[in-house]
Short mmCIF file of C-alpha atoms in Angstrom, two decimals:
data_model
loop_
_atom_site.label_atom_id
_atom_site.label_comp_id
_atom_site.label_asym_id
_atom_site.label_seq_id
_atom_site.Cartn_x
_atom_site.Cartn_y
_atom_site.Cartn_z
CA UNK A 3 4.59 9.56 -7.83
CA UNK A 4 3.16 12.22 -5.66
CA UNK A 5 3.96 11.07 -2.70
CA UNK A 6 6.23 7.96 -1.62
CA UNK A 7 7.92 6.23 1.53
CA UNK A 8 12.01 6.81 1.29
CA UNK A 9 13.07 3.16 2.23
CA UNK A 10 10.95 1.38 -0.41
CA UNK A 11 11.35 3.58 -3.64
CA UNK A 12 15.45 4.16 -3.76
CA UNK A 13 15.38 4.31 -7.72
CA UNK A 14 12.62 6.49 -7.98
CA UNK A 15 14.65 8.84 -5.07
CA UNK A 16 17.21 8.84 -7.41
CA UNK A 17 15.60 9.56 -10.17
CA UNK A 18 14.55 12.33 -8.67
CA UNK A 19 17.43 13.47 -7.98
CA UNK A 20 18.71 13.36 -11.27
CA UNK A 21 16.27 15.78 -12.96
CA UNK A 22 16.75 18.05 -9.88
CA UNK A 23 13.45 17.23 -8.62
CA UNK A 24 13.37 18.49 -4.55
CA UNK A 25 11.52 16.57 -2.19
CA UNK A 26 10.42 17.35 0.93
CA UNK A 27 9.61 14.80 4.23
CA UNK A 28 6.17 14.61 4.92
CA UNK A 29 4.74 13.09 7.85
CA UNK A 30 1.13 12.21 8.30
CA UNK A 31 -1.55 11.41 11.19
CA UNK A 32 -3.97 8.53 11.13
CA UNK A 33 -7.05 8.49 13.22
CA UNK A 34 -8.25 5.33 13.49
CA UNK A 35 -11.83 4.80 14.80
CA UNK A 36 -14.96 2.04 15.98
CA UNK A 37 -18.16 3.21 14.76
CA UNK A 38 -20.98 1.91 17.04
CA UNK A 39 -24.30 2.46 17.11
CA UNK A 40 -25.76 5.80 18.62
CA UNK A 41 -27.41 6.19 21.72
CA UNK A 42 -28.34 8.25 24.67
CA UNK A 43 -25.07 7.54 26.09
CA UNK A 44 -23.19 8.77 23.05
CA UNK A 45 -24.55 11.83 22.59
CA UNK A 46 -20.90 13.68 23.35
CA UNK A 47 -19.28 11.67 20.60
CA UNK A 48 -18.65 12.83 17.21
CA UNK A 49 -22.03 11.89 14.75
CA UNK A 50 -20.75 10.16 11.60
CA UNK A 51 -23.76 8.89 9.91
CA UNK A 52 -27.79 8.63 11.24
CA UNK A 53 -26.73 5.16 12.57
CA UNK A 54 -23.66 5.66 14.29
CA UNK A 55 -20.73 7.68 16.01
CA UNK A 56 -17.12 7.31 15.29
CA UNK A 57 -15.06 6.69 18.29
CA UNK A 58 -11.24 6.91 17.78
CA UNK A 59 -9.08 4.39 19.50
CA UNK A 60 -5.91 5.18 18.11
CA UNK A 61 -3.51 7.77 16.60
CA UNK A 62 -0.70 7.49 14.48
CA UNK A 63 1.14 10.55 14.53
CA UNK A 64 3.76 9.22 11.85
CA UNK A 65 7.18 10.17 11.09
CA UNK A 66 7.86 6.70 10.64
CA UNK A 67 7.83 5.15 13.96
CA UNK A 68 10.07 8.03 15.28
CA UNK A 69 7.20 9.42 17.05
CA UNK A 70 4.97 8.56 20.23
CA UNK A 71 1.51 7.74 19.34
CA UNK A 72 -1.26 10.12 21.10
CA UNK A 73 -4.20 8.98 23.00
CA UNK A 74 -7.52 10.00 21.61
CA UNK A 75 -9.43 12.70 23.50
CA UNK A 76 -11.60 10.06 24.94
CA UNK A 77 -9.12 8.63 26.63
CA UNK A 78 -9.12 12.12 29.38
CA UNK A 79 -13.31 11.43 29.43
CA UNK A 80 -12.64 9.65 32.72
CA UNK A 81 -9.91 7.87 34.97
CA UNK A 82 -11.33 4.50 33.76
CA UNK A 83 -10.63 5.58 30.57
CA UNK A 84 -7.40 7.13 30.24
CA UNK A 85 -6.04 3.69 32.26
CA UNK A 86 -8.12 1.65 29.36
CA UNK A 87 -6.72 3.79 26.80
CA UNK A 88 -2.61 3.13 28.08
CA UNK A 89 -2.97 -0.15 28.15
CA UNK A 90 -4.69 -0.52 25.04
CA UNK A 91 -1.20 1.82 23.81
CA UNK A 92 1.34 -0.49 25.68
CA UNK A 93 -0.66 -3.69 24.00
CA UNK A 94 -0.37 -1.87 20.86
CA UNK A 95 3.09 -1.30 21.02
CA UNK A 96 4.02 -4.84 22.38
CA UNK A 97 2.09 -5.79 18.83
CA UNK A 98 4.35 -3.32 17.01
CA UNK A 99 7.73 -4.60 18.30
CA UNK A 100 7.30 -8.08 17.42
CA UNK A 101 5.77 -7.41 13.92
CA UNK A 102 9.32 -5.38 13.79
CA UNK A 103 11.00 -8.19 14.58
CA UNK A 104 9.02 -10.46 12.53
CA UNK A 105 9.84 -8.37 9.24
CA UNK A 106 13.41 -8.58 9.89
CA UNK A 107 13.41 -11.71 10.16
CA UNK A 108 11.46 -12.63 7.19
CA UNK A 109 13.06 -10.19 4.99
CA UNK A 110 16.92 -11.84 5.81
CA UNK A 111 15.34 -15.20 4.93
CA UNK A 112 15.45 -16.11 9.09
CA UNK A 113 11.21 -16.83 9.73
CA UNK A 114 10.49 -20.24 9.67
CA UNK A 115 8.49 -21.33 6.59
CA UNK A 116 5.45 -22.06 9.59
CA UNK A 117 4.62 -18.43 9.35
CA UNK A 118 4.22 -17.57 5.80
CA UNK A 119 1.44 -17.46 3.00
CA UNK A 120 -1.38 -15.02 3.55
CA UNK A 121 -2.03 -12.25 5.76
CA UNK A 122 -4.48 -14.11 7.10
CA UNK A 123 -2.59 -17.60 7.73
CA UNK A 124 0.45 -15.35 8.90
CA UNK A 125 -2.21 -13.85 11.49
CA UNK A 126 -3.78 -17.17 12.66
CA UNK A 127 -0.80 -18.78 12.86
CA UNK A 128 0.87 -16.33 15.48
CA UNK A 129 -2.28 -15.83 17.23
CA UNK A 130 -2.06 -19.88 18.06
CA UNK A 131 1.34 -19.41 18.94
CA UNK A 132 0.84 -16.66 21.48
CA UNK A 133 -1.70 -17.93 22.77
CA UNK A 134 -0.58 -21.64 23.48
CA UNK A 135 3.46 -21.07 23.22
CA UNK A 136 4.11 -24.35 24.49
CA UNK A 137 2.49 -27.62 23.30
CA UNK A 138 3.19 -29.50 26.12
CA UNK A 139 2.27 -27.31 29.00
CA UNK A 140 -1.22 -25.88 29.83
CA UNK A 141 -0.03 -22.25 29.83
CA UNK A 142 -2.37 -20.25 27.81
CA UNK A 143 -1.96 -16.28 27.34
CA UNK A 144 -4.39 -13.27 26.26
CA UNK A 145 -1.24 -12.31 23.69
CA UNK A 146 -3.27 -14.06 20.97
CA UNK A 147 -6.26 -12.46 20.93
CA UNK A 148 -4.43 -9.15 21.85
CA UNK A 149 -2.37 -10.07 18.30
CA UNK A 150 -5.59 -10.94 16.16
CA UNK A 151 -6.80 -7.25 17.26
CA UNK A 152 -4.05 -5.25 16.42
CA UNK A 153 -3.51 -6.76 12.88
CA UNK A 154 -7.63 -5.69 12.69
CA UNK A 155 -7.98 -2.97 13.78
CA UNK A 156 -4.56 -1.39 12.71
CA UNK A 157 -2.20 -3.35 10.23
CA UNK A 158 -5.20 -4.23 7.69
CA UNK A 159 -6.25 -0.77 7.64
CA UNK A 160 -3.26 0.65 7.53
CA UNK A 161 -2.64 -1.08 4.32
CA UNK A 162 -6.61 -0.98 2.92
CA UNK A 163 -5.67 2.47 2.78
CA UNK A 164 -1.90 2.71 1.51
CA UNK A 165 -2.86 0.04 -1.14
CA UNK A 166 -6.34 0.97 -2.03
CA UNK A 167 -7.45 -2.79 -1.26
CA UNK A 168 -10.39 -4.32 0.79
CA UNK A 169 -10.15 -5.83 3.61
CA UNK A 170 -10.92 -8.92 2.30
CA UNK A 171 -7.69 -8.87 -0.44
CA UNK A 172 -5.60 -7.44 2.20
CA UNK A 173 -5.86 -10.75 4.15
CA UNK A 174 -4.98 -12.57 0.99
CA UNK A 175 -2.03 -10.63 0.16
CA UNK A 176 0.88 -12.63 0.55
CA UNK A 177 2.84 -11.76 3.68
CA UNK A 178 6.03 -11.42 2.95
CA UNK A 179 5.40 -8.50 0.73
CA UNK A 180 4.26 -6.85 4.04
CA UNK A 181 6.76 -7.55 6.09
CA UNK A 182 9.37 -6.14 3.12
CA UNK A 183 7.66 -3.25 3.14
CA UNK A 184 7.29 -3.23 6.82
CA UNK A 185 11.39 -3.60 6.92
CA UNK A 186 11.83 -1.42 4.53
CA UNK A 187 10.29 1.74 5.74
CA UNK A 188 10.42 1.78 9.30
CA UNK A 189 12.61 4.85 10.21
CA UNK A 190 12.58 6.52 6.73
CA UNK A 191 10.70 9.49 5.73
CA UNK A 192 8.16 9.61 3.66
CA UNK A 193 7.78 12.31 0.92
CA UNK A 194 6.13 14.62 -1.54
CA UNK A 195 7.59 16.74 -4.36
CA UNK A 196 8.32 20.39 -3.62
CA UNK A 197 6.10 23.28 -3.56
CA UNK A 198 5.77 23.86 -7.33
CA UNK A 199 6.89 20.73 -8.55
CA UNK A 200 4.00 18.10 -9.49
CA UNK A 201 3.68 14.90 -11.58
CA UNK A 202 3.65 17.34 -14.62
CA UNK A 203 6.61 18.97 -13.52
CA UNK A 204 8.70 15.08 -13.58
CA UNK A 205 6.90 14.30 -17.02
CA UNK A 206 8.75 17.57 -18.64
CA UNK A 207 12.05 17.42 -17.04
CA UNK A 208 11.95 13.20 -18.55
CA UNK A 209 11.19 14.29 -22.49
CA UNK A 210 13.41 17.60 -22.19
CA UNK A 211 16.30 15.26 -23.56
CA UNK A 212 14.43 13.77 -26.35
CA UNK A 213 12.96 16.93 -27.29
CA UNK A 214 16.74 18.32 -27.22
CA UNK A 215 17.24 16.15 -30.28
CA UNK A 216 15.90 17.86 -32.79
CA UNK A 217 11.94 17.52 -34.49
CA UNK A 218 10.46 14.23 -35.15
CA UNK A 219 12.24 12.52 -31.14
CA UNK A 220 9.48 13.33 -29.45
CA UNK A 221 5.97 12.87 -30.68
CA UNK A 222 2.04 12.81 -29.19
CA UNK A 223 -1.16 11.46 -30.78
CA UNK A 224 0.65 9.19 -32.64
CA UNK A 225 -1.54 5.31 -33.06
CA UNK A 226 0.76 2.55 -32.71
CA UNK A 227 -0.18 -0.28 -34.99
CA UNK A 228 2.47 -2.93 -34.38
CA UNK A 229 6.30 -3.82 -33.66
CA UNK A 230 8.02 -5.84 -35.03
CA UNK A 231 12.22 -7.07 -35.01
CA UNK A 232 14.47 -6.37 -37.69
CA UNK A 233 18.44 -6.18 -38.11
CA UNK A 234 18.69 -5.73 -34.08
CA UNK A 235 16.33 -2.83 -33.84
CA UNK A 236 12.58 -2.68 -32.97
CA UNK A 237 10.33 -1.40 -35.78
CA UNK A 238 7.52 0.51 -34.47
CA UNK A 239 4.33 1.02 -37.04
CA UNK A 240 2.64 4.13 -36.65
CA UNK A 241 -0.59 5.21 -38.47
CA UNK A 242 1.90 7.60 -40.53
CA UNK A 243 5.18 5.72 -41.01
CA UNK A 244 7.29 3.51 -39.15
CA UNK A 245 10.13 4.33 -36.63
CA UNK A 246 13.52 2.15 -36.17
CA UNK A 247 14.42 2.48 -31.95
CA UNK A 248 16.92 0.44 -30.20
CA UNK A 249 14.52 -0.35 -27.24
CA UNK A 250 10.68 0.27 -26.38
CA UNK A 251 9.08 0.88 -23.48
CA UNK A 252 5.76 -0.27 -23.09
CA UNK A 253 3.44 1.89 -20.53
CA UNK A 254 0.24 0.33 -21.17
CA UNK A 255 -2.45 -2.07 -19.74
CA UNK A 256 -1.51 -5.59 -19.74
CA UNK A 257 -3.73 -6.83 -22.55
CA UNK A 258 -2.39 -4.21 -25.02
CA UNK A 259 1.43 -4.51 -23.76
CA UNK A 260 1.13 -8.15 -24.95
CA UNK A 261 -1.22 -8.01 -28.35
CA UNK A 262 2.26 -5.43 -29.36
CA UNK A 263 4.65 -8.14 -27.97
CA UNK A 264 2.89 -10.68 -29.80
CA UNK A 265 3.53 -8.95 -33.03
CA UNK A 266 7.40 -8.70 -32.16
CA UNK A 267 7.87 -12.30 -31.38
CA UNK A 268 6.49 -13.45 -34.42
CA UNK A 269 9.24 -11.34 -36.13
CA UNK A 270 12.13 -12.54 -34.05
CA UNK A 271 13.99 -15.93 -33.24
CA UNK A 272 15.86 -17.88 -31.21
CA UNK A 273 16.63 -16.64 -27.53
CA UNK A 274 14.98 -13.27 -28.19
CA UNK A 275 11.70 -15.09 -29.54
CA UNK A 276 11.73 -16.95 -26.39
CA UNK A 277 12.31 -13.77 -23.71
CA UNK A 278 9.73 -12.07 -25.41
CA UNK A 279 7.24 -15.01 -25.44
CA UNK A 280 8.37 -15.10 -21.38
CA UNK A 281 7.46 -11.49 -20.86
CA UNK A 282 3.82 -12.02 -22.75
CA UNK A 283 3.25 -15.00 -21.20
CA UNK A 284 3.74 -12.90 -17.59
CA UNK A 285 1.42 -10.00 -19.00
CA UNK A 286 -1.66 -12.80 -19.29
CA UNK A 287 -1.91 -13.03 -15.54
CA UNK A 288 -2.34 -9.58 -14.88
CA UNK A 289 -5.60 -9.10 -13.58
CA UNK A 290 -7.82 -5.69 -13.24
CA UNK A 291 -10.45 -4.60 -10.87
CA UNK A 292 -12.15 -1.38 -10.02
CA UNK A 293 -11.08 0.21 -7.11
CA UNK A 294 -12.95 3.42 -5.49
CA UNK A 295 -11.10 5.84 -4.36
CA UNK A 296 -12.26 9.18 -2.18
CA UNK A 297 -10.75 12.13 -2.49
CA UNK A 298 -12.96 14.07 -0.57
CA UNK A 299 -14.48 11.92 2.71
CA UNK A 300 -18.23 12.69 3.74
CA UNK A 301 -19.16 10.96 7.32
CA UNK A 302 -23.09 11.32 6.27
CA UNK A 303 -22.09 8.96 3.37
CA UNK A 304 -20.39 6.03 5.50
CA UNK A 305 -21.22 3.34 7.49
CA UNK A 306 -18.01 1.10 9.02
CA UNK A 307 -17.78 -0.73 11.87
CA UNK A 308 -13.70 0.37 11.98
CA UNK A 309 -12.81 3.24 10.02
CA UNK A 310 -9.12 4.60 9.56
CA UNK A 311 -9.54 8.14 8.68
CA UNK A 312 -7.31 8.97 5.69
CA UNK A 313 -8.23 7.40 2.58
CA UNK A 314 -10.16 4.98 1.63
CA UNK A 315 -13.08 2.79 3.66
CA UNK A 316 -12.55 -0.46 4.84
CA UNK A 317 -13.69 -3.40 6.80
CA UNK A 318 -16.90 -4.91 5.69
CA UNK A 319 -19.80 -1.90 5.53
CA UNK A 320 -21.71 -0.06 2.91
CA UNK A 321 -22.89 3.02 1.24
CA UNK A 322 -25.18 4.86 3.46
CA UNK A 323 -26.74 8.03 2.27
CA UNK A 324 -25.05 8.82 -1.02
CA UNK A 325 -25.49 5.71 -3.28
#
């Protein structure tokens, strides 16, 4: 991986660390941002597209939560503003604290099974609670709606963009894989490989050991036709021969990992017929979609109402001038 957050990837930190691999903490800034429709009163903000300008309402200046967000530079347009824009940051960080305490709580099994499911029951459901906390009193609070907006404008973004995922499938994600990863990374650092080190770099240091054994260990552009079980080992058919392995690893799509499994549990019994017929039963729900991903972000090709500028696009919007 190119780049990866410490608390959430300890095996892959130390496999790094076992080919020697250095890697060095990164922290990024997120600008996130309204776009709203231009007019003569928004002729100072930053253009975006011909129907809008982008108006940033918050900055993430990461590190992990170590750090102090900073206001936007709209925030010093006016006094009105700058008091708008600190309490917007102290409702913000109110938000942050209990989602905090929320993922440690659901990750040591503590969050009552109330608040679970998806994203978006998880949201609705402590959006109710904050703003009626008590059933049988008629005390109602603005900490629900304050809630709702946060996980909007912020926490779905957030993770449209770490995860490559609408807005719509970040909703349905389950929660508690959030709050894990929530738990997880707080405090840690996130990182990158070292100047001059790169995915290539990792792929040579793994098959320097295989090539180390000799001609015929390591070999490209080979077609694998089939596997198959015999006398303990795993006989893999190649266009030009056959070789006998102890174990295989299988890095490829779902529907080809288990057409190859297939083949081996027809040559196998008893418990091993069955854990392979459990791993190729897993492989058939795997789903695939396509998933855009920019690179290289144009403003004259966008058109969001929120925008969080580092990735990838999301909340509902479309192609404006490119497509």
């Amino acid at each position: 991986m190119r780049s990866f957050q410490g608390g959430y990837y300890p095996n892959l930190i130390a496999l790094y660390r076992h080919l020697g691999i250095p890697m060095v903490p990164t922290h990024y800034t997120f600008s996130f941002a309204h776009l709203r429709p231009s007019g003569p009163s928004t002729s100072k903000a930053k253009t975006t597209s011909r129907n809008g300008v982008e108006r940033p309402h918050f900055i993430h200046s990461g590190a992990s939560g170590h750090s102090i967000p900073s206001l936007p530079s709209s925030a010093y347009g006016s006094p009105i503003a700058f008091v708008t824009s600190c309490l917007t940051l102290v409702g913000y960080a109110w938000c942050y604290l209990l989602l905090l305490a929320l993922s440690f709580l659901s990750f040591h099994a503590l969050l009552p099974t109330l608040f679970s499911g998806t994203l978006r029951d998880f949201t609705t459901q402590i959006s109710n609670f904050l703003y009626h906390p008590i059933p049988l009193i008629p005390l109602y609070t603005p900490l629900g709606i304050l809630w709702r907006n946060f996980v909007a404008t912020l926490l779905v973004p957030l993770f449209s963009s770490v995860g490559t995922m609408p807005e719509s499938e970040v909703y349905e994600t389950q929660v508690g894989t959030l709050l894990e990863y929530i738990h997880k990374t707080v405090g840690t650092d996130h990182f990158t490989p070292g100047p001059g080190h790169s995915a290539r770099t990792i792929a040579e240091k793994l098959s320097e050991p295989v090539k180390e054994q000799g001609e015929g260990y390591f070999r490209l552009g080979s077609e694998v036709r089939g596997l198959s079980g015999e006398g303990g080992e795993v006989v893999v058919e190649l266009e030009d021969g056959e070789v006998r392995v102890d174990r295989v690893v299988l890095a490829t799509p779902a529907s080809v990992a288990g057409k190859l499994l297939g083949m081996l549990e027809s040559s196998v019994e008893g418990n091993e017929a069955e854990r392979v017929g459990v791993m190729r039963g897993a492989l058939k729900g795997v789903r695939y979609k396509v998933s855009p991903l920019l690179s290289s972000l144009s403003f004259r090709c966008l058109y969001l109402p929120y925008l969080c500028l580092w990735n990838t696009p999301i909340r509902r919007g479309g192609w404006n001038e490119c497509m």
